[in-house]
PDB file of C-alpha atoms in Angstrom:
ATOM      1  CA  MET A 162      18.727   7.295  -8.521  1.00  0.00           C
ATOM      2  CA  PRO A 163      17.313   9.644 -11.164  1.00  0.00           C
ATOM      3  CA  LEU A 164      13.834  11.047 -10.558  1.00  0.00           C
ATOM      4  CA  LYS A 165      11.087  10.053 -12.938  1.00  0.00           C
ATOM      5  CA  ALA A 166       9.297  13.377 -12.407  1.00  0.00           C
ATOM      6  CA  ASP A 167      10.306  17.009 -12.692  1.00  0.00           C
ATOM      7  CA  LEU A 168       9.783  18.240  -9.118  1.00  0.00           C
ATOM      8  CA  ASP A 169      11.168  21.340  -7.450  1.00  0.00           C
ATOM      9  CA  ALA A 170      11.656  22.004  -3.736  1.00  0.00           C
ATOM     10  CA  ILE A 171       8.094  23.347  -3.327  1.00  0.00           C
ATOM     11  CA  ASP A 172       6.622  20.214  -4.932  1.00  0.00           C
ATOM     12  CA  TRP A 173       8.586  18.075  -2.476  1.00  0.00           C
ATOM     13  CA  LYS A 174       7.327  20.173   0.436  1.00  0.00           C
ATOM     14  CA  ILE A 175       3.753  19.739  -0.798  1.00  0.00           C
ATOM     15  CA  LEU A 176       4.205  15.980  -1.046  1.00  0.00           C
ATOM     16  CA  ARG A 177       5.715  15.766   2.431  1.00  0.00           C
ATOM     17  CA  GLU A 178       2.903  17.781   3.984  1.00  0.00           C
ATOM     18  CA  LEU A 179       0.103  15.938   2.192  1.00  0.00           C
ATOM     19  CA  GLN A 180       1.591  12.558   3.032  1.00  0.00           C
ATOM     20  CA  GLN A 181       1.397  13.547   6.702  1.00  0.00           C
ATOM     21  CA  ASP A 182      -2.082  15.093   6.485  1.00  0.00           C
ATOM     22  CA  GLY A 183      -4.017  14.712   3.252  1.00  0.00           C
ATOM     23  CA  ARG A 184      -7.058  16.504   4.718  1.00  0.00           C
ATOM     24  CA  MET A 185      -5.529  19.919   5.306  1.00  0.00           C
ATOM     25  CA  THR A 186      -7.013  22.811   3.387  1.00  0.00           C
ATOM     26  CA  ASN A 187      -5.200  24.314   0.436  1.00  0.00           C
ATOM     27  CA  VAL A 188      -4.780  27.543   2.436  1.00  0.00           C
ATOM     28  CA  GLU A 189      -3.097  25.674   5.287  1.00  0.00           C
ATOM     29  CA  LEU A 190      -0.927  23.718   2.832  1.00  0.00           C
ATOM     30  CA  SER A 191       0.134  26.881   1.005  1.00  0.00           C
ATOM     31  CA  GLY A 192       1.161  28.463   4.305  1.00  0.00           C
ATOM     32  CA  ARG A 193       3.222  25.445   5.274  1.00  0.00           C
ATOM     33  CA  VAL A 194       5.094  25.338   1.972  1.00  0.00           C
ATOM     34  CA  GLY A 195       5.539  29.112   1.677  1.00  0.00           C
ATOM     35  CA  ILE A 196       3.513  30.032  -1.412  1.00  0.00           C
ATOM     36  CA  SER A 197       0.087  31.598  -1.938  1.00  0.00           C
ATOM     37  CA  ALA A 198      -3.030  29.446  -2.255  1.00  0.00           C
ATOM     38  CA  PRO A 199      -3.729  29.656  -6.044  1.00  0.00           C
ATOM     39  CA  PRO A 200      -0.303  28.401  -7.215  1.00  0.00           C
ATOM     40  CA  CYS A 201      -0.351  25.802  -4.449  1.00  0.00           C
ATOM     41  CA  LEU A 202      -3.659  24.447  -5.732  1.00  0.00           C
ATOM     42  CA  ARG A 203      -2.314  24.399  -9.307  1.00  0.00           C
ATOM     43  CA  ARG A 204       0.718  22.407  -8.123  1.00  0.00           C
ATOM     44  CA  VAL A 205      -1.426  19.912  -6.210  1.00  0.00           C
ATOM     45  CA  ARG A 206      -3.677  19.428  -9.231  1.00  0.00           C
ATOM     46  CA  ARG A 207      -0.619  18.896 -11.460  1.00  0.00           C
ATOM     47  CA  LEU A 208       0.755  16.322  -8.990  1.00  0.00           C
ATOM     48  CA  GLU A 209      -2.630  14.561  -9.056  1.00  0.00           C
ATOM     49  CA  GLU A 210      -3.003  14.707 -12.857  1.00  0.00           C
ATOM     50  CA  THR A 211       0.491  13.300 -13.434  1.00  0.00           C
ATOM     51  CA  GLY A 212      -0.198  10.428 -11.023  1.00  0.00           C
ATOM     52  CA  ILE A 213       2.418  11.394  -8.455  1.00  0.00           C
ATOM     53  CA  ILE A 214      -0.422  11.806  -5.967  1.00  0.00           C
ATOM     54  CA  ARG A 215      -2.456   8.646  -6.579  1.00  0.00           C
ATOM     55  CA  GLY A 216      -5.326   9.504  -4.256  1.00  0.00           C
ATOM     56  CA  TYR A 217      -6.393  10.152  -0.689  1.00  0.00           C
ATOM     57  CA  ARG A 218      -7.786   7.771   1.912  1.00  0.00           C
ATOM     58  CA  ALA A 219      -8.617   7.535   5.577  1.00  0.00           C
ATOM     59  CA  LEU A 220      -6.333   5.437   7.771  1.00  0.00           C
ATOM     60  CA  LEU A 221      -8.634   3.250   9.846  1.00  0.00           C
ATOM     61  CA  ASN A 222      -7.961   1.748  13.272  1.00  0.00           C
ATOM     62  CA  ALA A 223      -8.401  -1.963  12.462  1.00  0.00           C
ATOM     63  CA  PRO A 224      -8.573  -3.230  16.084  1.00  0.00           C
ATOM     64  CA  ALA A 225     -11.258  -0.648  16.897  1.00  0.00           C
ATOM     65  CA  LEU A 226     -13.270  -2.171  14.037  1.00  0.00           C
ATOM     66  CA  GLY A 227     -12.809  -5.726  15.349  1.00  0.00           C
ATOM     67  CA  LEU A 228      -9.994  -6.649  12.978  1.00  0.00           C
ATOM     68  CA  ASP A 229      -7.427  -7.917  15.472  1.00  0.00           C
ATOM     69  CA  VAL A 230      -5.254 -10.234  13.364  1.00  0.00           C
ATOM     70  CA  VAL A 231      -2.619  -8.891  10.985  1.00  0.00           C
ATOM     71  CA  ALA A 232      -0.481 -11.433   9.159  1.00  0.00           C
ATOM     72  CA  PHE A 233       1.793 -11.765   6.181  1.00  0.00           C
ATOM     73  CA  CYS A 234       1.743 -14.720   3.798  1.00  0.00           C
ATOM     74  CA  LEU A 235       4.578 -15.722   1.497  1.00  0.00           C
ATOM     75  CA  ILE A 236       3.224 -17.638  -1.473  1.00  0.00           C
ATOM     76  CA  GLY A 237       5.189 -19.885  -3.800  1.00  0.00           C
ATOM     77  CA  LEU A 238       3.590 -20.981  -7.059  1.00  0.00           C
ATOM     78  CA  HIS A 239       4.176 -24.255  -8.899  1.00  0.00           C
ATOM     79  CA  HIS A 240       4.655 -22.378 -12.179  1.00  0.00           C
ATOM     80  CA  GLN A 241       5.862 -18.808 -12.643  1.00  0.00           C
ATOM     81  CA  ALA A 242       5.000 -18.190 -16.281  1.00  0.00           C
ATOM     82  CA  ASP A 243       3.617 -14.720 -16.890  1.00  0.00           C
ATOM     83  CA  ALA A 244       0.043 -15.980 -17.317  1.00  0.00           C
ATOM     84  CA  GLU A 245       0.145 -17.858 -13.992  1.00  0.00           C
ATOM     85  CA  LEU A 246       1.593 -14.849 -12.153  1.00  0.00           C
ATOM     86  CA  LYS A 247      -1.109 -12.581 -13.601  1.00  0.00           C
ATOM     87  CA  THR A 248      -3.827 -15.097 -12.720  1.00  0.00           C
ATOM     88  CA  PHE A 249      -2.723 -15.297  -9.090  1.00  0.00           C
ATOM     89  CA  ALA A 250      -2.351 -11.511  -8.850  1.00  0.00           C
ATOM     90  CA  GLU A 251      -5.910 -11.124 -10.138  1.00  0.00           C
ATOM     91  CA  ARG A 252      -7.165 -13.744  -7.655  1.00  0.00           C
ATOM     92  CA  THR A 253      -5.796 -11.679  -4.741  1.00  0.00           C
ATOM     93  CA  ARG A 254      -8.133  -8.839  -5.722  1.00  0.00           C
ATOM     94  CA  GLY A 255     -11.104 -11.061  -4.866  1.00  0.00           C
ATOM     95  CA  TRP A 256      -9.948 -11.874  -1.335  1.00  0.00           C
ATOM     96  CA  PRO A 257     -11.148  -9.124   1.044  1.00  0.00           C
ATOM     97  CA  ILE A 258      -8.835 -10.388   3.803  1.00  0.00           C
ATOM     98  CA  VAL A 259      -5.833  -9.522   1.581  1.00  0.00           C
ATOM     99  CA  ARG A 260      -5.288  -5.785   1.986  1.00  0.00           C
ATOM    100  CA  ASP A 261      -2.015  -5.428   0.068  1.00  0.00           C
ATOM    101  CA  ALA A 262      -0.255  -7.806  -2.305  1.00  0.00           C
ATOM    102  CA  TRP A 263       3.186  -7.723  -3.872  1.00  0.00           C
ATOM    103  CA  MET A 264       4.892  -9.887  -6.469  1.00  0.00           C
ATOM    104  CA  VAL A 265       8.356 -10.515  -5.049  1.00  0.00           C
ATOM    105  CA  SER A 266      11.658 -12.081  -6.052  1.00  0.00           C
ATOM    106  CA  GLY A 267      13.500 -14.800  -4.175  1.00  0.00           C
ATOM    107  CA  GLU A 268      12.139 -18.008  -2.670  1.00  0.00           C
ATOM    108  CA  SER A 269       8.521 -16.827  -2.842  1.00  0.00           C
ATOM    109  CA  ASP A 270       6.460 -15.317  -5.618  1.00  0.00           C
ATOM    110  CA  PHE A 271       3.985 -13.146  -3.676  1.00  0.00           C
ATOM    111  CA  LEU A 272       3.790 -11.400  -0.321  1.00  0.00           C
ATOM    112  CA  LEU A 273       0.271 -10.822   1.013  1.00  0.00           C
ATOM    113  CA  HIS A 274      -0.663  -8.459   3.849  1.00  0.00           C
ATOM    114  CA  CYS A 275      -3.773  -9.884   5.491  1.00  0.00           C
ATOM    115  CA  VAL A 276      -6.144  -8.451   8.108  1.00  0.00           C
ATOM    116  CA  ALA A 277      -8.776 -10.628   9.783  1.00  0.00           C
ATOM    117  CA  SER A 278     -11.244 -10.427  12.646  1.00  0.00           C
ATOM    118  CA  ASP A 279      -9.660 -13.305  14.521  1.00  0.00           C
ATOM    119  CA  LEU A 280      -7.254 -16.213  14.206  1.00  0.00           C
ATOM    120  CA  GLY A 281     -10.027 -18.589  13.140  1.00  0.00           C
ATOM    121  CA  ALA A 282     -11.024 -16.373  10.224  1.00  0.00           C
ATOM    122  CA  PHE A 283      -7.391 -16.088   9.127  1.00  0.00           C
ATOM    123  CA  GLN A 284      -6.854 -19.862   9.402  1.00  0.00           C
ATOM    124  CA  THR A 285     -10.015 -20.542   7.393  1.00  0.00           C
ATOM    125  CA  PHE A 286      -8.795 -18.194   4.671  1.00  0.00           C
ATOM    126  CA  VAL A 287      -5.343 -19.805   4.554  1.00  0.00           C
ATOM    127  CA  ILE A 288      -6.671 -23.369   4.446  1.00  0.00           C
ATOM    128  CA  GLU A 289      -9.824 -23.045   2.368  1.00  0.00           C
ATOM    129  CA  GLU A 290      -8.913 -20.226   0.001  1.00  0.00           C
ATOM    130  CA  LEU A 291      -5.206 -19.619  -0.221  1.00  0.00           C
ATOM    131  CA  ALA A 292      -3.632 -23.073   0.064  1.00  0.00           C
ATOM    132  CA  SER A 293      -6.291 -24.623  -2.146  1.00  0.00           C
ATOM    133  CA  ALA A 294      -6.026 -22.003  -4.904  1.00  0.00           C
ATOM    134  CA  PRO A 295      -4.864 -23.293  -8.274  1.00  0.00           C
ATOM    135  CA  ASN A 296      -1.095 -23.300  -8.829  1.00  0.00           C
ATOM    136  CA  VAL A 297      -0.254 -22.537  -5.159  1.00  0.00           C
ATOM    137  CA  ASP A 298       2.684 -24.667  -4.047  1.00  0.00           C
ATOM    138  CA  THR A 299       3.710 -23.218  -0.677  1.00  0.00           C
ATOM    139  CA  VAL A 300       2.139 -20.912   1.884  1.00  0.00           C
ATOM    140  CA  ARG A 301       4.191 -19.540   4.775  1.00  0.00           C
ATOM    141  CA  THR A 302       2.490 -17.313   7.280  1.00  0.00           C
ATOM    142  CA  ALA A 303       3.752 -14.862   9.888  1.00  0.00           C
ATOM    143  CA  LEU A 304       1.388 -13.429  12.488  1.00  0.00           C
ATOM    144  CA  THR A 305       2.328  -9.968  13.652  1.00  0.00           C
ATOM    145  CA  ILE A 306       2.822  -9.111  17.309  1.00  0.00           C
ATOM    146  CA  ARG A 307       2.486  -5.339  17.023  1.00  0.00           C
ATOM    147  CA  ARG A 308       3.224  -2.577  14.551  1.00  0.00           C
ATOM    148  CA  VAL A 309       6.431  -0.743  15.445  1.00  0.00           C
ATOM    149  CA  LYS A 310       6.521   1.765  12.577  1.00  0.00           C
ATOM    150  CA  ASP A 311       3.812   3.321  10.463  1.00  0.00           C
ATOM    151  CA  GLU A 312       5.104   5.941   8.043  1.00  0.00           C
ATOM    152  CA  GLY A 313       4.074   7.152   4.630  1.00  0.00           C
ATOM    153  CA  LEU A 314       5.445   5.292   1.660  1.00  0.00           C
ATOM    154  CA  VAL A 315       8.021   7.945   0.698  1.00  0.00           C
ATOM    155  CA  ALA A 316      10.773   9.018   3.112  1.00  0.00           C
ATOM    156  CA  PHE A 317      11.611  12.708   3.152  1.00  0.00           C
ATOM    157  CA  SER A 318      14.752  14.221   4.597  1.00  0.00           C
ATOM    158  CA  ALA A 319      14.280  16.900   7.221  1.00  0.00           C
TER     159      ALA A 319
END
């Protein structure tokens, strides 16, 4: 698959390191990737400006915050015209319980990653918000048992 960005080996090292620890200092990062701090900072800024690095965020421990239910919902719409797909996608932005949403191909139209305080809160969302939303035809849910892998979005070879 051709790359959509012009990245060299140092850029890839920077991305790998920052994906693992986005809080490290530029000095530490430069040492890990084998270049001095000023060019390392210029590279990071270029990666940010071009949108390859979209941002930085803290990874929170949901159960420690009382958010014990993680579930996925597969949503089928009655109509899949572009306007209806965009309308549903926009609606997901207003549901705090939905943490990640994807338009998908196949039997369903959307896949929603949901996090809730408890099963009752999740059920209320599914029944009162999701299933009753305009144009929603089917809702299939899957409650998670436990997370077995939690990696960054991009896989890097060793």
